[in-house]
Amino acid sequence: MNKNDFFPSLPLRDIVVFPGMIVPLFVGRDKSIKSLNEVMKTNKKIILVTQKDAEIDNPTGKDLYSFGCEGKVLQLLKLPDGTVKVLVEGVDRVKVLEFKDDKDYLSSSIEIAKDKIDLPQDDVIALSTAIVRKLEKLTNLNKKVSSELMSSLKRQKNPSIIADRIASQLNIAIFEKQKLLEMIDVKKRLEKLMENVNNEMNVISV
């Protein structure tokens, strides 16, 4: 992937997409629809970036966060009212190097934001296992996480994938989720998640 390549991008209002997350989006803005139409002609790859302020109707680069997720369009359905329902899968965490606002659609040049895992790796794995156990306790209290997801988390051995799956499920503010997306240090991301899961448990037990 050349750093000078620009890819069609999709500004998101109230959601942060993490790698491994499959999510339906309803798209109504003209530029966003053009962006999707463009990627459907080629490799279906689109850059998903969250808006800092969901109220802005025609966001430019300065209205968007600098970290996002490279996504792949799995399905696209044009609805009778002119909006588009699209199913996207998050593939890789990306850092946006530059936004380009063409008259047709927004595009961005990116680099993959690689995970950073400091040794000892065993500590990171132990931390991710502890979080899954804690999340299971939380799920027994509030039933927010499906049993299928819980089972797949228990089987998962990659701490980074565990962190992103849990982050996508947590009931926290958008800017908090964005902070988690921007944490490339997996241990720090897991520690922050543990804090969030503990907070949620404290709220429920109160």
Short mmCIF file of C-alpha atoms in Angstrom, two decimals:
data_model
loop_
_atom_site.label_atom_id
_atom_site.label_comp_id
_atom_site.label_asym_id
_atom_site.label_seq_id
_atom_site.Cartn_x
_atom_site.Cartn_y
_atom_site.Cartn_z
CA MET A 1 0.00 0.00 0.00
CA ASN A 2 1.54 3.25 -1.11
CA LYS A 3 1.30 6.12 1.37
CA ASN A 4 0.37 8.44 -1.47
CA ASP A 5 -2.71 6.41 -2.39
CA PHE A 6 -6.00 8.00 -1.43
CA PHE A 7 -8.97 5.80 -0.53
CA PRO A 8 -12.66 6.72 -0.44
CA SER A 9 -13.60 7.42 3.17
CA LEU A 10 -16.80 7.31 5.16
CA PRO A 11 -17.32 9.75 8.07
CA LEU A 12 -19.26 8.07 10.90
CA ARG A 13 -21.55 9.98 13.25
CA ASP A 14 -22.15 7.90 16.38
CA ILE A 15 -20.00 4.82 16.13
CA VAL A 16 -16.34 3.81 16.27
CA VAL A 17 -15.52 0.74 14.18
CA PHE A 18 -12.80 -1.61 15.46
CA PRO A 19 -10.90 -4.29 13.54
CA GLY A 20 -12.89 -7.53 13.45
CA MET A 21 -16.22 -5.76 14.02
CA ILE A 22 -19.05 -6.35 11.54
CA VAL A 23 -21.64 -3.59 11.66
CA PRO A 24 -24.63 -2.37 9.62
CA LEU A 25 -24.57 1.35 8.76
CA PHE A 26 -27.33 3.48 7.29
CA VAL A 27 -25.88 6.05 4.94
CA GLY A 28 -27.86 9.01 3.66
CA ARG A 29 -25.38 11.76 2.86
CA ASP A 30 -24.71 12.31 -0.81
CA LYS A 31 -20.90 12.30 -0.53
CA SER A 32 -20.93 9.17 1.61
CA ILE A 33 -23.12 7.33 -0.91
CA LYS A 34 -20.76 8.39 -3.73
CA SER A 35 -17.86 7.11 -1.66
CA LEU A 36 -19.55 3.72 -1.29
CA ASN A 37 -20.46 3.58 -4.99
CA GLU A 38 -16.80 4.21 -5.79
CA VAL A 39 -15.46 1.35 -3.65
CA MET A 40 -18.07 -1.08 -5.03
CA LYS A 41 -16.40 -0.67 -8.44
CA THR A 42 -13.05 -1.91 -7.11
CA ASN A 43 -11.89 -3.80 -4.02
CA LYS A 44 -14.74 -2.69 -1.66
CA LYS A 45 -12.16 -1.15 0.69
CA ILE A 46 -13.29 1.98 2.53
CA ILE A 47 -11.74 4.01 5.35
CA LEU A 48 -14.13 4.45 8.30
CA VAL A 49 -13.41 7.55 10.41
CA THR A 50 -15.53 8.92 13.24
CA GLN A 51 -16.63 12.57 13.44
CA LYS A 52 -15.60 14.62 16.47
CA ASP A 53 -19.04 16.21 16.46
CA ALA A 54 -21.95 14.07 15.24
CA GLU A 55 -24.05 17.16 14.47
CA ILE A 56 -21.89 18.29 11.53
CA ASP A 57 -23.62 17.40 8.27
CA ASN A 58 -20.82 17.96 5.80
CA PRO A 59 -17.61 17.05 7.65
CA THR A 60 -14.18 17.85 6.26
CA GLY A 61 -10.83 16.47 7.44
CA LYS A 62 -10.61 18.81 10.43
CA ASP A 63 -13.94 17.46 11.76
CA LEU A 64 -12.68 13.87 11.84
CA TYR A 65 -10.37 11.95 14.16
CA SER A 66 -6.95 11.03 12.82
CA PHE A 67 -7.31 7.32 13.61
CA GLY A 68 -9.89 5.11 11.94
CA CYS A 69 -10.42 1.64 10.63
CA GLU A 70 -9.91 0.24 7.16
CA GLY A 71 -13.15 -1.53 6.34
CA LYS A 72 -14.45 -3.91 3.72
CA VAL A 73 -17.99 -3.61 2.37
CA LEU A 74 -19.65 -7.03 2.70
CA GLN A 75 -23.09 -6.03 1.46
CA LEU A 76 -24.77 -2.95 0.08
CA LEU A 77 -28.48 -2.40 -0.25
CA LYS A 78 -30.11 0.66 -1.81
CA LEU A 79 -33.33 1.51 0.03
CA PRO A 80 -36.45 3.03 -1.59
CA ASP A 81 -35.99 6.37 0.25
CA GLY A 82 -32.57 6.91 -1.39
CA THR A 83 -30.49 5.91 1.63
CA VAL A 84 -28.11 2.98 1.58
CA LYS A 85 -27.79 0.18 4.12
CA VAL A 86 -24.28 -1.19 4.15
CA LEU A 87 -22.68 -4.03 6.08
CA VAL A 88 -19.00 -3.36 6.76
CA GLU A 89 -16.26 -5.33 8.46
CA GLY A 90 -13.40 -3.58 10.23
CA VAL A 91 -10.07 -4.92 8.95
CA ASP A 92 -7.12 -2.85 10.22
CA ARG A 93 -6.51 0.07 12.57
CA VAL A 94 -5.22 2.98 10.48
CA LYS A 95 -3.67 6.39 11.04
CA VAL A 96 -4.84 9.01 8.57
CA LEU A 97 -1.93 10.93 7.09
CA GLU A 98 -4.01 13.32 5.00
CA PHE A 99 -7.63 13.96 4.05
CA LYS A 100 -8.61 15.11 0.59
CA ASP A 101 -12.06 16.60 0.10
CA ASP A 102 -13.04 16.19 -3.54
CA LYS A 103 -16.34 17.57 -4.76
CA ASP A 104 -17.64 13.99 -5.09
CA TYR A 105 -16.48 12.38 -1.86
CA LEU A 106 -13.97 12.49 0.98
CA SER A 107 -10.79 10.41 0.64
CA SER A 108 -7.77 9.81 2.81
CA SER A 109 -4.22 8.51 2.63
CA ILE A 110 -3.41 6.16 5.49
CA GLU A 111 -0.86 3.91 7.08
CA ILE A 112 -1.66 0.75 9.03
CA ALA A 113 -1.26 1.39 12.78
CA LYS A 114 0.52 -1.79 13.89
CA ASP A 115 -0.07 -3.14 17.39
CA LYS A 116 2.71 -2.68 19.88
CA ILE A 117 3.18 -5.48 22.40
CA ASP A 118 6.01 -5.05 24.89
CA LEU A 119 7.45 -8.18 26.36
CA PRO A 120 6.77 -10.17 28.47
CA GLN A 121 3.95 -11.40 26.26
CA ASP A 122 2.69 -13.71 29.05
CA ASP A 123 1.63 -10.66 31.09
CA VAL A 124 -0.44 -9.35 28.21
CA ILE A 125 -2.09 -12.75 27.69
CA ALA A 126 -2.81 -13.04 31.44
CA LEU A 127 -4.35 -9.56 31.41
CA SER A 128 -6.56 -10.37 28.41
CA THR A 129 -7.71 -13.62 30.11
CA ALA A 130 -8.54 -11.69 33.30
CA ILE A 131 -10.62 -9.20 31.31
CA VAL A 132 -12.60 -11.97 29.61
CA ARG A 133 -13.38 -13.46 33.05
CA LYS A 134 -14.42 -10.06 34.38
CA LEU A 135 -16.59 -9.44 31.31
CA GLU A 136 -18.27 -12.80 31.87
CA LYS A 137 -19.21 -11.69 35.39
CA LEU A 138 -20.56 -8.42 33.98
CA THR A 139 -22.52 -10.33 31.34
CA ASN A 140 -24.14 -12.48 34.03
CA LEU A 141 -25.35 -9.22 35.59
CA ASN A 142 -26.52 -7.29 32.53
CA LYS A 143 -26.75 -9.85 29.67
CA LYS A 144 -25.28 -7.28 27.27
CA VAL A 145 -22.80 -9.59 25.56
CA SER A 146 -24.18 -12.53 23.60
CA SER A 147 -23.21 -16.04 24.68
CA GLU A 148 -21.74 -16.64 21.18
CA LEU A 149 -19.39 -13.68 21.56
CA MET A 150 -18.48 -14.75 25.09
CA SER A 151 -17.59 -18.26 23.85
CA SER A 152 -15.49 -16.90 20.98
CA LEU A 153 -13.64 -14.56 23.39
CA LYS A 154 -12.79 -17.51 25.65
CA ARG A 155 -11.38 -19.43 22.67
CA GLN A 156 -9.46 -16.42 21.31
CA LYS A 157 -5.73 -16.38 22.14
CA ASN A 158 -4.74 -13.06 20.53
CA PRO A 159 -4.83 -10.26 23.18
CA SER A 160 -5.24 -7.56 20.51
CA ILE A 161 -8.32 -9.23 18.99
CA ILE A 162 -9.77 -9.76 22.48
CA ALA A 163 -9.24 -6.07 23.30
CA ASP A 164 -10.94 -4.85 20.10
CA ARG A 165 -13.90 -7.23 20.43
CA ILE A 166 -14.53 -6.08 24.01
CA ALA A 167 -14.02 -2.39 23.14
CA SER A 168 -16.71 -2.62 20.46
CA GLN A 169 -19.19 -3.99 23.04
CA LEU A 170 -18.65 -1.56 25.90
CA ASN A 171 -21.29 0.94 26.87
CA ILE A 172 -19.02 4.02 26.91
CA ALA A 173 -18.96 7.42 25.21
CA ILE A 174 -17.81 7.71 21.58
CA PHE A 175 -14.70 9.71 22.48
CA GLU A 176 -13.75 6.97 25.01
CA LYS A 177 -14.07 4.33 22.28
CA GLN A 178 -11.99 6.53 20.00
CA LYS A 179 -9.26 6.67 22.67
CA LEU A 180 -9.21 2.86 22.73
CA LEU A 181 -8.96 2.74 18.94
CA GLU A 182 -5.96 5.08 19.08
CA MET A 183 -4.09 2.97 21.66
CA ILE A 184 -1.64 0.87 19.66
CA ASP A 185 0.03 -0.37 22.85
CA VAL A 186 -2.02 -3.52 23.51
CA LYS A 187 -1.17 -3.69 27.23
CA LYS A 188 -2.33 -0.08 27.77
CA ARG A 189 -5.49 -0.79 25.75
CA LEU A 190 -6.25 -3.84 27.93
CA GLU A 191 -5.60 -1.88 31.15
CA LYS A 192 -7.99 0.86 30.00
CA LEU A 193 -10.60 -1.76 29.11
CA MET A 194 -10.26 -3.36 32.53
CA GLU A 195 -10.90 0.06 34.08
CA ASN A 196 -14.01 0.49 31.90
CA VAL A 197 -15.37 -2.99 32.70
CA ASN A 198 -14.78 -2.39 36.43
CA ASN A 199 -16.61 0.96 36.20
CA GLU A 200 -19.56 -0.69 34.50
CA MET A 201 -19.69 -3.39 37.18
CA ASN A 202 -19.59 -0.76 39.94
CA VAL A 203 -22.50 1.11 38.33
CA ILE A 204 -24.59 -2.07 38.12
CA SER A 205 -23.81 -3.17 41.68
CA VAL A 206 -24.85 0.27 42.99
#
